[in-house]
Amino acid sequence: MSTPSRVSPIAWLVAPAGLFFLLFFLVPFGVMALFSVLSGNPVQRPNVTLTGRHYDRMLGDSLYIESLWSTLKIGAVTTAAALLLGYPLAHWLARMRSRGGHALLLMAVIAPMLTGIVVRTFAWITILSDRGVINATLTGLGLLLAPLPLMYNELGTVIALVHIYVPFMVLTLAGVIGRIDERLEEAAMSLGASPMRAFLEVTLPLSLPGILAGSLLVFALAISAYVTPYLMGGQQVLTLPMLIYQQVAATFNLAFAGALGVVLLAVSLILIVAYNHVLGRVARREDLA
Amino acid sequence: MAARISRRGLLGAVGTATAFGVIGRPQVAQAQAATLKITTWGGKWGEVMKGEVLPAFEKEFKCKVEVDQAFPYLPKLQASAKNAPIYDVLHANSNEQWRAAVDGLVVEKITQNEVPNIKELYPYAVSDKIAGVTIFTSAIGLGYRTDKGLTPPKSWKDLADPKLAGQRGGYQIPVNSLGQSHLMLLGQLYGKGMTDLDAAYKALEQLKPIKLVDFTGQMEKMLLQAEVVMGVIHDSGIYRYEGQNQPIEFAAPAEGVLSLEQVLNVTPGSKVKELAYGYIDYMLRPDVQKKLAEAVWYSPASKSVKLDPKYDAKLYNTPEKVAQLIQIDWKWYNERKDEVDARVARILRG
């Protein structure tokens, strides 16, 4: 006689998260994907048919391909800049001995996240715009005749995005770096390695999981950003989330918006898997070495 | 001597009062205690609506009003079933009302039978360019800084003055109806008419470099910060700063001003359609029109509104002034919107 199979207690603990993921990610994504292959809105029109025309339209018009490229480029540059700025900060935060200093630095990293993205973006507008703090000061001092093009372009968009998303990088990296045993670096240095070499050959490889997680997080947030590119990019920046918003909120073409969303997700997943794969190989090589 | 109240007399009095009530407001006689779901704007408009206008409506019509102020409304209406719409009354600008009408999400035509106060409206408010009933309009013209040595603009073409390069303001055309209206007007100014898109694209190219914003409130900020010294904007976006000593002014170009209509319409599947028509009729009452017009500097669509002198001097509330309003054929524009959006994106990015 077979004994009844028992459900693991871990499964019960994971079940709420799984249900949440199902209800608030898979189901909405499924609806979006379904809309993207329908000829109309099934809620309003009963006689909709399956069609691939929304994908044909996207792939057949260079505007959308250029927008996809622009989205990925802004995402990649933002991620790289956030990593370069965030790594030293995360290292400092992880290795700080003073509990008070650690708390203050942690608060400094988290504080911007307590303000909304729209407010932070408007703050950047007051700094980077043609009449903003930087240009007004330089023009007022007679150092400039015309304002520097600090916003209404990709530069302004990336600056604001990096500021908004760098805390995600720092917090992710600090957790990983904090778990690396400092004695490994000390051992490397006691064997003659310089501090820089000890960092490059010991700490940096061991923090690769944090770099991977932080980069994926920032990249995902940056390529899906809507408000900041809209406010900072002016006429020169057109990303896929902006086009998706236009289709939903102004053109009211949910099907085409769905197709753009599916393509953005598919391309992002491919890039993320490739990035994961490359970093994984690097980490394994370091392990063997 | 104390009056005696007989049962028959009481019933008769109640019956008479009820009959008068029904005759007075036939549409809402059966809609008492119902819930009316509407959309409306936020900001000062929303404050007056929620603080004064809607409570008075609820009290008089013995109903509850549920308000959605989270724009955009049309995607939410699209996502709800036609026979159980998320709204009973859709308040939107004319371009969106046309899209809703084409999709069958709002009724095709509203007449005086449903909304008696329609007879008091200027013709533009229910013209063939409107899907629904216009309750107010703003005039889209040119806003400019008065402290930058500019000659006040007299023509729309003044926006193309080379001296304004990089300091003129417009809108993200795909998402803003002021930008869309201005694009069509460019066709009329520089080409054969509103539908001459090739001329409009060429004229748009000449306006570069131009600073673009996605909503009108942001254009106000750009003008106030002198980030833009002249830009396309509606009159209420400038007049609302009256008395605050701000160096900005509104100019109505000689070619006419574009009409930015606030339009109400009813959803065909509404379960409280009579109450919905009653709401539109209520919004057209002279006292309600005056209150809202003077709160946000919108021109009332009703001819029977007497505004205070300072509003009367500036708003479009006489037949002569109303004749200057240029209305857009949104049905025509919406049919070409995708093509226009793609073309405009290329022009402005390149």
CSV table of N, CA and C in Angstrom, one decimal, chain B residues 44-183:
chain,number,residue,atom,x,y,z
B,44,LYS,N,-7.1,72.6,-9.3
B,44,LYS,CA,-8.1,73.5,-8.8
B,44,LYS,C,-9.5,73.1,-9.3
B,45,TRP,N,-9.6,72.6,-10.5
B,45,TRP,CA,-10.9,72.2,-11.0
B,45,TRP,C,-11.4,71.1,-10.1
B,46,GLY,N,-10.6,70.1,-9.8
B,46,GLY,CA,-11.0,69.0,-8.9
B,46,GLY,C,-11.4,69.5,-7.6
B,47,GLU,N,-10.7,70.5,-7.0
B,47,GLU,CA,-11.0,71.0,-5.7
B,47,GLU,C,-12.4,71.6,-5.7
B,48,VAL,N,-12.7,72.4,-6.7
B,48,VAL,CA,-14.1,73.0,-6.8
B,48,VAL,C,-15.1,72.0,-7.0
B,49,MET,N,-14.8,71.0,-7.9
B,49,MET,CA,-15.8,69.9,-8.2
B,49,MET,C,-16.1,69.2,-6.9
B,50,LYS,N,-15.1,68.7,-6.2
B,50,LYS,CA,-15.3,67.8,-5.1
B,50,LYS,C,-15.7,68.6,-3.9
B,51,GLY,N,-15.4,69.9,-3.8
B,51,GLY,CA,-15.7,70.7,-2.6
B,51,GLY,C,-17.1,71.3,-2.7
B,52,GLU,N,-17.5,71.7,-3.9
B,52,GLU,CA,-18.8,72.4,-4.0
B,52,GLU,C,-19.8,71.8,-5.1
B,53,VAL,N,-19.3,71.6,-6.3
B,53,VAL,CA,-20.2,71.3,-7.4
B,53,VAL,C,-20.8,69.9,-7.2
B,54,LEU,N,-20.0,68.9,-6.9
B,54,LEU,CA,-20.6,67.5,-6.8
B,54,LEU,C,-21.4,67.3,-5.5
B,55,PRO,N,-21.0,67.9,-4.3
B,55,PRO,CA,-21.8,67.7,-3.2
B,55,PRO,C,-23.2,68.3,-3.4
B,56,ALA,N,-23.3,69.5,-4.1
B,56,ALA,CA,-24.6,70.1,-4.4
B,56,ALA,C,-25.4,69.2,-5.3
B,57,PHE,N,-24.7,68.6,-6.3
B,57,PHE,CA,-25.4,67.7,-7.2
B,57,PHE,C,-26.0,66.5,-6.5
B,58,GLU,N,-25.1,65.9,-5.6
B,58,GLU,CA,-25.6,64.7,-4.9
B,58,GLU,C,-26.8,65.0,-4.0
B,59,LYS,N,-26.8,66.2,-3.4
B,59,LYS,CA,-27.9,66.6,-2.5
B,59,LYS,C,-29.2,66.8,-3.3
B,60,GLU,N,-29.0,67.5,-4.4
B,60,GLU,CA,-30.2,67.8,-5.2
B,60,GLU,C,-30.8,66.5,-5.9
B,61,PHE,N,-29.9,65.7,-6.4
B,61,PHE,CA,-30.4,64.5,-7.2
B,61,PHE,C,-30.4,63.3,-6.3
B,62,LYS,N,-30.1,63.4,-5.1
B,62,LYS,CA,-30.2,62.3,-4.1
B,62,LYS,C,-29.4,61.1,-4.7
B,63,CYS,N,-28.2,61.3,-5.0
B,63,CYS,CA,-27.4,60.2,-5.5
B,63,CYS,C,-26.0,60.3,-4.9
B,64,LYS,N,-25.2,59.4,-5.3
B,64,LYS,CA,-23.8,59.3,-4.9
B,64,LYS,C,-22.9,59.5,-6.2
B,65,VAL,N,-21.9,60.3,-6.1
B,65,VAL,CA,-21.0,60.4,-7.3
B,65,VAL,C,-19.7,59.8,-7.0
B,66,GLU,N,-19.2,58.9,-7.8
B,66,GLU,CA,-17.9,58.3,-7.7
B,66,GLU,C,-17.0,59.0,-8.7
B,67,VAL,N,-15.8,59.5,-8.3
B,67,VAL,CA,-15.0,60.3,-9.2
B,67,VAL,C,-13.7,59.6,-9.5
B,68,ASP,N,-13.3,59.5,-10.7
B,68,ASP,CA,-11.9,59.0,-11.1
B,68,ASP,C,-11.2,60.2,-11.6
B,69,GLN,N,-10.1,60.6,-11.0
B,69,GLN,CA,-9.3,61.7,-11.4
B,69,GLN,C,-7.9,61.2,-11.9
B,70,ALA,N,-7.8,59.9,-12.1
B,70,ALA,CA,-6.5,59.3,-12.5
B,70,ALA,C,-6.5,59.1,-14.0
B,71,PHE,N,-6.0,60.1,-14.7
B,71,PHE,CA,-5.8,60.1,-16.1
B,71,PHE,C,-4.7,59.1,-16.5
B,72,PRO,N,-4.8,58.4,-17.6
B,72,PRO,CA,-5.8,58.5,-18.7
B,72,PRO,C,-7.0,57.6,-18.4
B,73,TYR,N,-8.2,58.0,-18.9
B,73,TYR,CA,-9.4,57.4,-18.6
B,73,TYR,C,-9.8,56.4,-19.7
B,74,LEU,N,-9.5,56.7,-20.9
B,74,LEU,CA,-10.0,55.9,-22.0
B,74,LEU,C,-9.5,54.4,-22.0
B,75,PRO,N,-8.2,54.2,-21.7
B,75,PRO,CA,-7.8,52.8,-21.6
B,75,PRO,C,-8.6,52.0,-20.6
B,76,LYS,N,-9.0,52.6,-19.5
B,76,LYS,CA,-9.8,51.9,-18.4
B,76,LYS,C,-11.2,51.7,-18.9
B,77,LEU,N,-11.7,52.6,-19.7
B,77,LEU,CA,-13.1,52.4,-20.3
B,77,LEU,C,-13.0,51.3,-21.3
B,78,GLN,N,-11.9,51.3,-22.1
B,78,GLN,CA,-11.7,50.2,-23.1
B,78,GLN,C,-11.7,48.8,-22.4
B,79,ALA,N,-11.1,48.8,-21.2
B,79,ALA,CA,-10.9,47.5,-20.6
B,79,ALA,C,-12.2,47.0,-19.9
B,80,SER,N,-13.2,47.8,-19.8
B,80,SER,CA,-14.4,47.4,-19.1
B,80,SER,C,-15.4,47.0,-20.2
B,81,ALA,N,-16.4,46.1,-19.8
B,81,ALA,CA,-17.4,45.6,-20.7
B,81,ALA,C,-18.3,46.7,-21.1
B,82,LYS,N,-18.8,46.7,-22.3
B,82,LYS,CA,-19.7,47.7,-22.8
B,82,LYS,C,-21.0,47.8,-22.0
B,83,ASN,N,-21.4,46.6,-21.6
B,83,ASN,CA,-22.7,46.6,-20.9
B,83,ASN,C,-22.5,46.9,-19.4
B,84,ALA,N,-21.3,47.0,-18.9
B,84,ALA,CA,-21.0,47.3,-17.5
B,84,ALA,C,-19.8,48.3,-17.5
B,85,PRO,N,-20.0,49.5,-18.1
B,85,PRO,CA,-18.8,50.4,-18.2
B,85,PRO,C,-18.3,50.9,-16.8
B,86,ILE,N,-17.1,51.2,-16.8
B,86,ILE,CA,-16.5,51.6,-15.5
B,86,ILE,C,-16.9,53.1,-15.2
B,87,TYR,N,-17.4,53.8,-16.2
B,87,TYR,CA,-17.9,55.2,-16.0
B,87,TYR,C,-19.3,55.3,-16.6
B,88,ASP,N,-20.1,56.2,-16.1
B,88,ASP,CA,-21.3,56.6,-16.7
B,88,ASP,C,-21.2,57.8,-17.5
B,89,VAL,N,-20.3,58.7,-17.0
B,89,VAL,CA,-20.0,60.0,-17.8
B,89,VAL,C,-18.5,60.1,-18.0
B,90,LEU,N,-18.1,60.2,-19.2
B,90,LEU,CA,-16.7,60.4,-19.5
B,90,LEU,C,-16.5,61.9,-19.8
B,91,HIS,N,-15.6,62.5,-18.9
B,91,HIS,CA,-15.1,63.9,-19.2
B,91,HIS,C,-13.7,63.8,-19.8
B,92,ALA,N,-13.6,64.3,-21.0
B,92,ALA,CA,-12.3,64.2,-21.7
B,92,ALA,C,-12.2,65.3,-22.6
B,93,ASN,N,-11.0,65.5,-23.2
B,93,ASN,CA,-10.9,66.5,-24.3
B,93,ASN,C,-11.5,65.9,-25.6
B,94,SER,N,-11.7,66.7,-26.6
B,94,SER,CA,-12.4,66.3,-27.7
B,94,SER,C,-11.8,65.2,-28.5
B,95,ASN,N,-10.4,65.2,-28.6
B,95,ASN,CA,-9.8,64.1,-29.3
B,95,ASN,C,-10.1,62.7,-28.8
B,96,GLU,N,-10.1,62.6,-27.4
B,96,GLU,CA,-10.4,61.3,-26.8
B,96,GLU,C,-11.9,61.0,-26.9
B,97,GLN,N,-12.7,62.0,-26.8
B,97,GLN,CA,-14.1,61.7,-26.9
B,97,GLN,C,-14.4,61.1,-28.3
B,98,TRP,N,-13.7,61.6,-29.3
B,98,TRP,CA,-13.9,61.1,-30.7
B,98,TRP,C,-13.5,59.7,-30.8
B,99,ARG,N,-12.4,59.4,-30.2
B,99,ARG,CA,-11.9,58.0,-30.2
B,99,ARG,C,-12.9,57.1,-29.5
B,100,ALA,N,-13.4,57.5,-28.4
B,100,ALA,CA,-14.4,56.8,-27.6
B,100,ALA,C,-15.7,56.6,-28.5
B,101,ALA,N,-16.1,57.6,-29.2
B,101,ALA,CA,-17.3,57.6,-30.0
B,101,ALA,C,-17.1,56.6,-31.2
B,102,VAL,N,-15.9,56.6,-31.8
B,102,VAL,CA,-15.7,55.7,-32.9
B,102,VAL,C,-15.7,54.2,-32.4
B,103,ASP,N,-15.2,54.0,-31.2
B,103,ASP,CA,-15.2,52.6,-30.7
B,103,ASP,C,-16.6,52.3,-30.0
B,104,GLY,N,-17.5,53.2,-30.1
B,104,GLY,CA,-18.8,52.8,-29.5
B,104,GLY,C,-18.8,52.9,-28.0
B,105,LEU,N,-17.9,53.6,-27.4
B,105,LEU,CA,-17.8,53.6,-25.9
B,105,LEU,C,-18.6,54.7,-25.3
B,106,VAL,N,-19.0,55.7,-26.1
B,106,VAL,CA,-19.9,56.7,-25.7
B,106,VAL,C,-21.1,56.8,-26.7
B,107,VAL,N,-22.2,57.5,-26.3
B,107,VAL,CA,-23.3,57.5,-27.2
B,107,VAL,C,-23.0,58.4,-28.4
B,108,GLU,N,-23.7,58.2,-29.5
B,108,GLU,CA,-23.4,58.9,-30.7
B,108,GLU,C,-23.9,60.3,-30.7
B,109,LYS,N,-25.0,60.6,-30.1
B,109,LYS,CA,-25.6,62.0,-30.1
B,109,LYS,C,-26.3,62.2,-28.9
B,110,ILE,N,-26.2,63.4,-28.4
B,110,ILE,CA,-27.0,63.9,-27.2
B,110,ILE,C,-27.8,65.1,-27.7
B,111,THR,N,-29.1,65.1,-27.4
B,111,THR,CA,-29.9,66.2,-27.9
B,111,THR,C,-30.6,66.9,-26.7
B,112,GLN,N,-31.3,68.0,-27.1
B,112,GLN,CA,-32.0,68.7,-26.0
B,112,GLN,C,-33.1,67.9,-25.3
B,113,ASN,N,-33.5,66.8,-25.9
B,113,ASN,CA,-34.5,65.9,-25.2
B,113,ASN,C,-33.8,65.3,-24.0
B,114,GLU,N,-32.6,65.0,-24.0
B,114,GLU,CA,-31.9,64.4,-22.9
B,114,GLU,C,-31.3,65.5,-22.0
B,115,VAL,N,-30.8,66.5,-22.6
B,115,VAL,CA,-30.1,67.6,-21.9
B,115,VAL,C,-30.7,68.9,-22.3
B,116,PRO,N,-31.7,69.4,-21.6
B,116,PRO,CA,-32.4,70.6,-22.1
B,116,PRO,C,-31.5,71.8,-22.2
B,117,ASN,N,-30.5,71.9,-21.3
B,117,ASN,CA,-29.6,73.1,-21.4
B,117,ASN,C,-28.8,73.3,-22.6
B,118,ILE,N,-28.8,72.2,-23.5
B,118,ILE,CA,-28.1,72.3,-24.8
B,118,ILE,C,-28.6,73.5,-25.6
B,119,LYS,N,-29.8,73.9,-25.4
B,119,LYS,CA,-30.4,75.0,-26.2
B,119,LYS,C,-29.7,76.4,-25.8
B,120,GLU,N,-29.0,76.4,-24.7
B,120,GLU,CA,-28.3,77.6,-24.2
B,120,GLU,C,-26.9,77.7,-24.7
B,121,LEU,N,-26.4,76.7,-25.5
B,121,LEU,CA,-25.0,76.6,-25.8
B,121,LEU,C,-24.7,77.4,-27.1
B,122,TYR,N,-23.4,77.8,-27.2
B,122,TYR,CA,-22.9,78.4,-28.4
B,122,TYR,C,-22.8,77.2,-29.4
B,123,PRO,N,-23.0,77.5,-30.7
B,123,PRO,CA,-23.0,76.4,-31.7
B,123,PRO,C,-21.8,75.5,-31.7
B,124,TYR,N,-20.6,76.1,-31.4
B,124,TYR,CA,-19.4,75.3,-31.4
B,124,TYR,C,-19.4,74.1,-30.4
B,125,ALA,N,-20.2,74.3,-29.3
B,125,ALA,CA,-20.2,73.3,-28.2
B,125,ALA,C,-20.8,72.0,-28.6
B,126,VAL,N,-21.7,72.0,-29.6
B,126,VAL,CA,-22.3,70.8,-30.1
B,126,VAL,C,-22.2,70.7,-31.6
B,127,SER,N,-21.1,71.2,-32.2
B,127,SER,CA,-20.9,71.2,-33.6
B,127,SER,C,-20.6,69.8,-34.1
B,128,ASP,N,-20.4,69.6,-35.4
B,128,ASP,CA,-20.1,68.3,-35.9
B,128,ASP,C,-18.7,67.9,-35.6
B,129,LYS,N,-17.9,68.8,-35.0
B,129,LYS,CA,-16.5,68.5,-34.6
B,129,LYS,C,-16.5,67.9,-33.1
B,130,ILE,N,-17.7,67.8,-32.5
B,130,ILE,CA,-17.7,67.4,-31.1
B,130,ILE,C,-18.5,66.1,-31.0
B,131,ALA,N,-17.9,65.2,-30.2
B,131,ALA,CA,-18.6,63.9,-29.9
B,131,ALA,C,-19.1,64.0,-28.4
B,132,GLY,N,-20.3,64.5,-28.2
B,132,GLY,CA,-20.8,64.7,-26.9
B,132,GLY,C,-21.2,66.2,-26.7
B,133,VAL,N,-21.0,66.7,-25.5
B,133,VAL,CA,-21.5,68.1,-25.2
B,133,VAL,C,-20.3,68.8,-24.6
B,134,THR,N,-19.9,70.0,-25.2
B,134,THR,CA,-18.8,70.8,-24.7
B,134,THR,C,-19.4,71.6,-23.5
B,135,ILE,N,-18.7,71.5,-22.4
B,135,ILE,CA,-19.2,72.3,-21.2
B,135,ILE,C,-18.3,73.6,-21.1
B,136,PHE,N,-17.1,73.5,-21.5
B,136,PHE,CA,-16.2,74.7,-21.4
B,136,PHE,C,-15.2,74.5,-22.6
B,137,THR,N,-14.5,75.7,-22.9
B,137,THR,CA,-13.4,75.6,-23.8
B,137,THR,C,-12.3,76.5,-23.3
B,138,SER,N,-11.1,76.2,-23.6
B,138,SER,CA,-9.9,77.1,-23.5
B,138,SER,C,-9.5,77.5,-24.9
B,139,ALA,N,-8.8,78.6,-24.9
B,139,ALA,CA,-8.3,79.0,-26.2
B,139,ALA,C,-6.8,78.7,-26.3
B,140,ILE,N,-6.3,78.0,-27.2
B,140,ILE,CA,-4.9,77.7,-27.4
B,140,ILE,C,-4.3,78.8,-28.2
B,141,GLY,N,-3.3,79.4,-27.7
B,141,GLY,CA,-2.6,80.5,-28.4
B,141,GLY,C,-1.1,80.4,-28.1
B,142,LEU,N,-0.5,81.6,-27.9
B,142,LEU,CA,0.9,81.7,-27.6
B,142,LEU,C,1.1,82.3,-26.2
B,143,GLY,N,1.9,81.7,-25.4
B,143,GLY,CA,2.3,82.3,-24.1
B,143,GLY,C,3.7,82.8,-24.3
B,144,TYR,N,4.0,83.9,-23.6
B,144,TYR,CA,5.4,84.4,-23.8
B,144,TYR,C,5.8,85.2,-22.5
B,145,ARG,N,7.1,85.3,-22.4
B,145,ARG,CA,7.7,86.1,-21.3
B,145,ARG,C,7.7,87.5,-21.6
B,146,THR,N,7.3,88.3,-20.7
B,146,THR,CA,7.2,89.8,-20.9
B,146,THR,C,8.5,90.5,-20.5
B,147,ASP,N,9.5,89.7,-19.9
B,147,ASP,CA,10.7,90.4,-19.4
B,147,ASP,C,11.9,90.0,-20.3
B,148,LYS,N,11.7,89.5,-21.5
B,148,LYS,CA,12.8,89.1,-22.3
B,148,LYS,C,12.9,90.0,-23.6
B,149,GLY,N,12.3,91.1,-23.6
B,149,GLY,CA,12.4,92.1,-24.7
B,149,GLY,C,11.7,91.6,-26.0
B,150,LEU,N,10.8,90.6,-25.8
B,150,LEU,CA,10.1,90.1,-27.0
B,150,LEU,C,9.0,91.1,-27.4
B,151,THR,N,8.7,91.2,-28.7
B,151,THR,CA,7.5,91.8,-29.2
B,151,THR,C,6.4,90.9,-29.0
B,152,PRO,N,5.3,91.3,-28.4
B,152,PRO,CA,4.2,90.4,-28.2
B,152,PRO,C,3.8,89.8,-29.5
B,153,PRO,N,3.6,88.4,-29.6
B,153,PRO,CA,3.3,87.8,-30.9
B,153,PRO,C,1.9,88.2,-31.3
B,154,LYS,N,1.8,88.4,-32.6
B,154,LYS,CA,0.5,88.7,-33.3
B,154,LYS,C,0.0,87.6,-34.1
B,155,SER,N,1.0,86.8,-34.6
B,155,SER,CA,0.6,85.7,-35.5
B,155,SER,C,1.3,84.4,-35.0
B,156,TRP,N,0.7,83.3,-35.4
B,156,TRP,CA,1.2,82.0,-35.0
B,156,TRP,C,2.6,81.8,-35.6
B,157,LYS,N,2.8,82.5,-36.8
B,157,LYS,CA,4.1,82.4,-37.5
B,157,LYS,C,5.3,83.0,-36.7
B,158,ASP,N,4.9,83.9,-35.7
B,158,ASP,CA,5.9,84.5,-34.9
B,158,ASP,C,6.7,83.5,-34.0
B,159,LEU,N,6.1,82.3,-33.8
B,159,LEU,CA,6.8,81.3,-33.1
B,159,LEU,C,8.1,80.7,-33.8
B,160,ALA,N,8.0,80.9,-35.2
B,160,ALA,CA,9.1,80.4,-36.0
B,160,ALA,C,10.3,81.4,-36.1
B,161,ASP,N,10.2,82.6,-35.4
B,161,ASP,CA,11.3,83.6,-35.4
B,161,ASP,C,12.6,82.9,-35.0
B,162,PRO,N,13.6,83.1,-35.9
B,162,PRO,CA,14.9,82.4,-35.6
B,162,PRO,C,15.5,82.8,-34.3
B,163,LYS,N,15.1,84.0,-33.8
B,163,LYS,CA,15.7,84.4,-32.5
B,163,LYS,C,15.2,83.5,-31.3
B,164,LEU,N,14.1,82.8,-31.6
B,164,LEU,CA,13.6,81.9,-30.5
B,164,LEU,C,14.1,80.5,-30.5
B,165,ALA,N,15.1,80.2,-31.4
B,165,ALA,CA,15.7,78.9,-31.5
B,165,ALA,C,16.1,78.3,-30.2
B,166,GLY,N,15.6,77.2,-29.8
B,166,GLY,CA,16.0,76.5,-28.6
B,166,GLY,C,15.3,77.1,-27.4
B,167,GLN,N,14.5,78.2,-27.6
B,167,GLN,CA,13.8,78.8,-26.4
B,167,GLN,C,12.3,78.8,-26.7
B,168,ARG,N,11.8,78.2,-27.8
B,168,ARG,CA,10.4,78.1,-28.0
B,168,ARG,C,9.9,76.7,-27.5
B,169,GLY,N,8.6,76.7,-27.2
B,169,GLY,CA,8.1,75.4,-26.6
B,169,GLY,C,6.9,74.9,-27.3
B,170,GLY,N,6.9,73.5,-27.4
B,170,GLY,CA,5.8,72.8,-28.0
B,170,GLY,C,5.6,71.5,-27.2
B,171,TYR,N,4.8,70.6,-27.8
B,171,TYR,CA,4.4,69.4,-27.0
B,171,TYR,C,4.9,68.1,-27.7
B,172,GLN,N,5.0,67.1,-26.9
B,172,GLN,CA,5.2,65.7,-27.5
B,172,GLN,C,3.9,65.4,-28.2
B,173,ILE,N,3.9,65.5,-29.5
B,173,ILE,CA,2.7,65.4,-30.3
B,173,ILE,C,1.9,64.1,-30.1
B,174,PRO,N,2.6,63.0,-30.0
B,174,PRO,CA,1.8,61.7,-29.8
B,174,PRO,C,0.9,61.7,-28.6
B,175,VAL,N,1.3,62.4,-27.5
B,175,VAL,CA,0.5,62.3,-26.3
B,175,VAL,C,-0.2,63.6,-25.9
B,176,ASN,N,-0.2,64.6,-26.7
B,176,ASN,CA,-0.7,65.9,-26.2
B,176,ASN,C,-1.6,66.5,-27.3
B,177,SER,N,-2.9,66.8,-27.0
B,177,SER,CA,-3.8,67.3,-28.0
B,177,SER,C,-3.5,68.7,-28.4
B,178,LEU,N,-2.8,69.5,-27.5
B,178,LEU,CA,-2.4,70.8,-27.9
B,178,LEU,C,-1.3,70.7,-29.1
B,179,GLY,N,-0.4,69.8,-28.9
B,179,GLY,CA,0.6,69.6,-29.9
B,179,GLY,C,0.0,69.1,-31.2
B,180,GLN,N,-1.0,68.2,-31.1
B,180,GLN,CA,-1.7,67.7,-32.3
B,180,GLN,C,-2.5,68.8,-33.0
B,181,SER,N,-3.2,69.7,-32.2
B,181,SER,CA,-3.9,70.8,-32.8
B,181,SER,C,-3.0,71.7,-33.5
B,182,HIS,N,-1.9,72.0,-32.9
B,182,HIS,CA,-0.9,73.0,-33.4
B,182,HIS,C,-0.3,72.4,-34.7
B,183,LEU,N,-0.1,71.1,-34.8
B,183,LEU,CA,0.4,70.5,-36.0
B,183,LEU,C,-0.6,70.7,-37.2
